[in-house]
XYZ file of C-alpha atoms in Angstrom:
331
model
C 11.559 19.159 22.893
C 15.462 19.023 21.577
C 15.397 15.312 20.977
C 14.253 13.536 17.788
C 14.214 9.563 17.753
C 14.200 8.126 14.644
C 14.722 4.286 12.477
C 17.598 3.734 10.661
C 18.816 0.693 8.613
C 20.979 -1.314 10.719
C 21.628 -4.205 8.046
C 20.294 -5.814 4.675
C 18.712 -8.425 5.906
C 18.608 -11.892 3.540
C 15.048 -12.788 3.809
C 12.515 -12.299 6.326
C 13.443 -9.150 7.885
C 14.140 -9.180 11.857
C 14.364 -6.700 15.080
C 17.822 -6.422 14.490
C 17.353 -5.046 10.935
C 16.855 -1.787 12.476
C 18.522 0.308 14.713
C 16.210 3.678 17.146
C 18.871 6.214 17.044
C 18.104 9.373 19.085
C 19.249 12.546 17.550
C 18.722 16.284 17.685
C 15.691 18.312 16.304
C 16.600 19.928 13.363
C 16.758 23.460 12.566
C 15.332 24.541 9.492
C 17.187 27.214 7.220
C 15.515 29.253 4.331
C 12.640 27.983 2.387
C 12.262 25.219 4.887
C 10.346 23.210 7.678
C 10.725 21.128 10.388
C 7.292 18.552 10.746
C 6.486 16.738 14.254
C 5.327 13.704 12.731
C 1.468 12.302 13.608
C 1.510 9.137 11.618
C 3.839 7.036 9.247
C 2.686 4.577 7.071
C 4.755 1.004 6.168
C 4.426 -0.271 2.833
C 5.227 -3.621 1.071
C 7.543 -1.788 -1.798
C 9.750 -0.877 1.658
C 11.022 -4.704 1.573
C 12.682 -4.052 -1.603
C 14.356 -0.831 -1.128
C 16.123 -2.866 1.893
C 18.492 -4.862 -1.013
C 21.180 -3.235 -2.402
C 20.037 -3.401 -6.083
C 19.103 -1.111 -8.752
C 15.377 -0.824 -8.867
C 12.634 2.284 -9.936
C 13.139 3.671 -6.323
C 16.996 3.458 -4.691
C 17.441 1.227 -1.865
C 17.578 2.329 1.797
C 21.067 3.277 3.019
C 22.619 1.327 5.918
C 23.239 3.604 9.251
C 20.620 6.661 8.094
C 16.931 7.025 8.682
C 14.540 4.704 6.383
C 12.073 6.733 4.460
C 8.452 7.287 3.396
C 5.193 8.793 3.723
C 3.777 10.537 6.532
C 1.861 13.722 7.884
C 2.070 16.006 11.019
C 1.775 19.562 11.590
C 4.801 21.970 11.791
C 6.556 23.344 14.383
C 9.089 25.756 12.305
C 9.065 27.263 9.465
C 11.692 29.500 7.436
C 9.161 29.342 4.452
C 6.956 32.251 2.940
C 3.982 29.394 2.420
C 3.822 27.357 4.766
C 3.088 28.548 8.662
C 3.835 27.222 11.706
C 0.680 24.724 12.334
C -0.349 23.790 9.335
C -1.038 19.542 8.392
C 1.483 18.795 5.456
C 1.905 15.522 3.552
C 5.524 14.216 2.914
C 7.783 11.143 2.259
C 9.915 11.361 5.394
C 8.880 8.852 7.938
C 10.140 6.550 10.090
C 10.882 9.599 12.522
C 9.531 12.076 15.299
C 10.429 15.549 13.675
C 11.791 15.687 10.233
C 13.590 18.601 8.186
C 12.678 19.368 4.656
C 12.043 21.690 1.836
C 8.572 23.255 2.000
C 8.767 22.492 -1.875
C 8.326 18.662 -0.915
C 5.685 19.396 1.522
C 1.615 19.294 0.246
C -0.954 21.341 2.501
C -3.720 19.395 3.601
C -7.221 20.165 5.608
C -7.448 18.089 9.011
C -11.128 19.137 8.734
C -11.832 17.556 5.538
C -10.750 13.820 7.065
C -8.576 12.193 9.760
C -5.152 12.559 8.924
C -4.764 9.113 8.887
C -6.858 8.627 6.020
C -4.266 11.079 3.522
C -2.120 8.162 4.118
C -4.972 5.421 3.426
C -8.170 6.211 1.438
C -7.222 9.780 0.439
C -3.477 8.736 -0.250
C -1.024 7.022 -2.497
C -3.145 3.574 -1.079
C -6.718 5.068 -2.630
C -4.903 5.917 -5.608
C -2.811 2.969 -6.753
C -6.565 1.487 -6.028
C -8.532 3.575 -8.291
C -6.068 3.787 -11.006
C -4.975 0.130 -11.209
C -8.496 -0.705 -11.646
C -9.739 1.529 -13.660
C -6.956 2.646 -16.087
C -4.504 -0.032 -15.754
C -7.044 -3.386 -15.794
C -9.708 -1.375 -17.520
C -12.084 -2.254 -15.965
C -15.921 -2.575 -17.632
C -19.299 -2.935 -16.148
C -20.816 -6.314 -15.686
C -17.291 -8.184 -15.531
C -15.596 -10.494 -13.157
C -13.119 -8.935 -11.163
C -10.530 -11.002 -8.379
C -8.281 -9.384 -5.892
C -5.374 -10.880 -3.975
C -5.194 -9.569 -0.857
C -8.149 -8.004 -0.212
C -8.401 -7.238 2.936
C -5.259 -5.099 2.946
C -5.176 -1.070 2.386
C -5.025 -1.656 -1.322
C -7.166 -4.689 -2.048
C -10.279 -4.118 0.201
C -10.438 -0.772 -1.903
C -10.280 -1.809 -4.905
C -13.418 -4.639 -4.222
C -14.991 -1.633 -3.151
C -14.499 0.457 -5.656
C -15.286 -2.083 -8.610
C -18.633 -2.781 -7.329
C -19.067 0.832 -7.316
C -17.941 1.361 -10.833
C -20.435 -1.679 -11.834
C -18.659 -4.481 -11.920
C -21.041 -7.986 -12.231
C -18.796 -9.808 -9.609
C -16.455 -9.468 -7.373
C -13.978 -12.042 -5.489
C -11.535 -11.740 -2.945
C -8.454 -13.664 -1.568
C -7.220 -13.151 2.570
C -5.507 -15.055 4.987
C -8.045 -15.692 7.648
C -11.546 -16.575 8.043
C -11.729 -13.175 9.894
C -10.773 -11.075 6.847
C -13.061 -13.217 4.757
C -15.908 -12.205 7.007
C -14.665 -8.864 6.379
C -14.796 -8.972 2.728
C -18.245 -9.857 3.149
C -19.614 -6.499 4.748
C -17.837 -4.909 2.812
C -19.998 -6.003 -0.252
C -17.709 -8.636 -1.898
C -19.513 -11.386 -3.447
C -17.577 -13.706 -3.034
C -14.293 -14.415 -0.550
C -11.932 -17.126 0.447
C -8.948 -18.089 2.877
C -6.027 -19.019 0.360
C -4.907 -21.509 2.606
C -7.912 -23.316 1.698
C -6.631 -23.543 -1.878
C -6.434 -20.870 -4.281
C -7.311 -22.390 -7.678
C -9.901 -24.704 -6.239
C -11.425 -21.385 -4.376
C -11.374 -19.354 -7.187
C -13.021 -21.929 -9.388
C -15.715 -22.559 -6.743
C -16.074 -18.644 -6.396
C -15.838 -17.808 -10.419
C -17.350 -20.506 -11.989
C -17.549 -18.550 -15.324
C -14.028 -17.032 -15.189
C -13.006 -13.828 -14.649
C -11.997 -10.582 -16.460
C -9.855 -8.662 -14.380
C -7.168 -9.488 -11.849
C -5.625 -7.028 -9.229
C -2.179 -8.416 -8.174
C -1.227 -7.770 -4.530
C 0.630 -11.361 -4.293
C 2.074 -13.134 -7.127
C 3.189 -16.529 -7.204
C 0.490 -18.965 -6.928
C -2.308 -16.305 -6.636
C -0.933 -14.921 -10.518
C -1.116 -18.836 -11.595
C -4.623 -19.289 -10.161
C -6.066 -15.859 -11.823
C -4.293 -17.077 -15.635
C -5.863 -20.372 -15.391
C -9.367 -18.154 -14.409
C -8.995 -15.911 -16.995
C -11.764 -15.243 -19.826
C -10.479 -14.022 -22.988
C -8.645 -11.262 -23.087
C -8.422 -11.050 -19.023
C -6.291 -8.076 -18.114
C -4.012 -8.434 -15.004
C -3.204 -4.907 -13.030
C -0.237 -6.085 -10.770
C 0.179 -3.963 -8.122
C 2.777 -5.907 -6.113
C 4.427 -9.915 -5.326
C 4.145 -9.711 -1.485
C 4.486 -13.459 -1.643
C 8.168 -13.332 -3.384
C 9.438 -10.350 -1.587
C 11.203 -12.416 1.188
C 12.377 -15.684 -0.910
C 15.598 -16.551 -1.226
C 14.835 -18.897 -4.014
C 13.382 -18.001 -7.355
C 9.104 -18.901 -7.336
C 7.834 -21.620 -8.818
C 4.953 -19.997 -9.658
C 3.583 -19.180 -12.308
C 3.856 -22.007 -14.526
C 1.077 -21.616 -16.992
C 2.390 -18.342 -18.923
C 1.485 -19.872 -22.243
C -2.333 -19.495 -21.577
C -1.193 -15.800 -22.109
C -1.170 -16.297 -26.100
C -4.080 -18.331 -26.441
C -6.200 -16.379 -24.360
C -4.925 -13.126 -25.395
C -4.804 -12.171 -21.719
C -3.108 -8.429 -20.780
C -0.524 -8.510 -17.622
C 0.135 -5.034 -16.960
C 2.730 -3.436 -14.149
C 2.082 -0.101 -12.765
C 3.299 2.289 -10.531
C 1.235 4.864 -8.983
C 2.649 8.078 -9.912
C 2.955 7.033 -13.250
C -0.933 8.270 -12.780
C -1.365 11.439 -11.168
C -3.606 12.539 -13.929
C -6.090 10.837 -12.360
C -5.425 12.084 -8.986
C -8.330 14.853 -9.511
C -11.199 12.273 -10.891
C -10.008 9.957 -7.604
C -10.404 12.709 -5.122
C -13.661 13.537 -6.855
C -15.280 10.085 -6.604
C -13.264 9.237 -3.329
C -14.800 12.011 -1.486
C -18.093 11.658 -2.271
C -18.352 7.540 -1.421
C -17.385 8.728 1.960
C -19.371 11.424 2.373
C -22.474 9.028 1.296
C -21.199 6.082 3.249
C -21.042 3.410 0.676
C -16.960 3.638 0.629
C -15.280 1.942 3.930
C -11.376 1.929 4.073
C -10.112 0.069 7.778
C -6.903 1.039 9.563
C -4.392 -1.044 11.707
C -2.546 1.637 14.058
C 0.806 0.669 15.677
C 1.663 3.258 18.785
C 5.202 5.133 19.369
C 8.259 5.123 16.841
C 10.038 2.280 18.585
C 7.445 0.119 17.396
C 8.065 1.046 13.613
C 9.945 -1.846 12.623
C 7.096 -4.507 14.655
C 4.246 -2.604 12.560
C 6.131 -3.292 9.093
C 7.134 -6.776 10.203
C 3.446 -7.362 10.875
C 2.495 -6.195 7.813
C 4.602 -8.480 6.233
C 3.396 -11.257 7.881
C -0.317 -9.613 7.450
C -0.949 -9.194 10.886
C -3.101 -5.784 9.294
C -6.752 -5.464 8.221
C -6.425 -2.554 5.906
C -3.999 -0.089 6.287
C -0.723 -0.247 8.099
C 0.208 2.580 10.515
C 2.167 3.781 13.041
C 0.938 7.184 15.464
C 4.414 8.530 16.038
């Protein structure tokens, strides 16, 4: 093939996000020159954090450019190669998505073994998603055995590992927020002891569900999920948060939360975090990650989105949370 299609920033959109906030532009496949490869893409994941590199403001990763090809991580196999390590065929790891066939240096490329796992799953369970996970939990929130533990959005890629993961590193308890009685149902098999739709009320859930408090809160949401887990808190709760879906859209500053005082009197830890501020732990996580799979008591669920042209529908979904799990699209 000598075409390459490929999603490019059209406009910064003011809230939600639309169709017409991207742009499939067809272009040629590259050619690579020394000490590089060109990648046919297999899958590409969308991620929450993408909503904010769509503003034009200073932030700990730079915004998208308008008119050029959105970014992030994916995997494929590749197709040419002008570099001494890497060969034509072998399953690489890299942060340019949102395209068919994409040109970089082999230095920004990491090896992986198809036979080890789907590829899918170094995106997912095995990826940036299984890490933020493990290390938000365990380093970040500190997590102890026997305690209380409450995750927002747990039935996304992030949350429904982290459950998983805390009952599997002893917690006493653990509680999970989603948006639909389906995903509730879904916490349950997956060994949560407790789970509730959020549109059924958040604080009066959580008390129902925690009746005791809790210790540890994993943050997918903000807003009124943050105000619900403060008023829950025991003393000295500690608060991992991972992301504000909830906010990333307004165009009005959150109401929510209101209670930040309880934060002296309670001695309570809120903590933000950003995954590869932990790499260190990247070898203990593959360690323990591997081996709940192998045994079976680790499940991690995907939501796959067919054909580049439906990029921008998958994140838009995801936004929406149209996903159970993980978000991606099989370029």
């Amino acid at each position: 093939m000598t075409r390459n299609r490929e999603i490019h920033l059209a406009s910064r959109p003011q809230g939600w996000p639309t169709e017409d906030t991207f742009r499939l532009v067809e272009t040629e496949v590259p050619t690579p020159g020394p000490g590089q490869i060109v990648v046919r893409n297999q899958y590409m994941s969308v991620d929450p954090y993408m909503r904010g590199r769509m503003n034009d403001v200073k932030s700990y990763v730079p915004p998208f450019a308008l008119d050029a090809p959105l970014d992030g991580a994916a995997i494929g196999a590749v197709v040419a190669s002008e570099a001494a390590d890497i060969a034509v065929g072998t399953t690489v790891l890299h942060g340019l998505g949102w395209r068919e066939y994409t040109l970089l240096d082999a230095t920004a490329a990491r090896p992986v073994d198809p036979n080890i796992a789907p590829v899918s799953a170094y995106l997912s369970v095995l990826g940036m998603t299984g890490l933020t996970a493990y290390a938000g939990l365990l380093e970040v929130a500190a997590m102890k055995p026997g305690e209380t533990v409450f995750v927002s959005a747990a039935a996304g890629a992030v949350g429904s590992l982290v459950g998983q993961i805390a009952k599997l590193k002893g917690a006493g308890r653990v509680i999970g927020s989603a948006g639909s009685p389906a995903k509730v149902e879904r916490l349950r098999a997956l060994g949560f002891d407790a789970a509730f739709d959020y549109h059924d009320g958040i604080r009066e859930s959580l008390r129902a569900a925690a009746p005791d408090g809790i210790d540890v809160y994993f943050d997918n949401v903000g807003g009124d999920h943050l105000e619900a887990a403060i008023s829950a808190m025991n003393l000295h709760g500690r608060a991992a948060i991972c992301g504000m879906i909830s906010q990333y859209n307004a165009t009005e500053a959150p109401a929510a939360p209101r209670n930040l005082a309880l934060v002296i009197g309670k001695r309570l830890t809120l903590r933000g975090f950003l995954v590869n501020d932990h790499n260190d732990m990247r070898a203990a996580f593959v360690r323990d990650v591997a081996g709940w799979l192998r045994d079976g008591t680790l499940s991690y669920d995907e939501t796959i989105v067919d054909g580049i042209e439906n990029a921008p529908a998958a994140f838009l979904g995801l936004l929406r949370g149209d996903n159970l799990g993980k978000m991606l699209v099989r370029v």
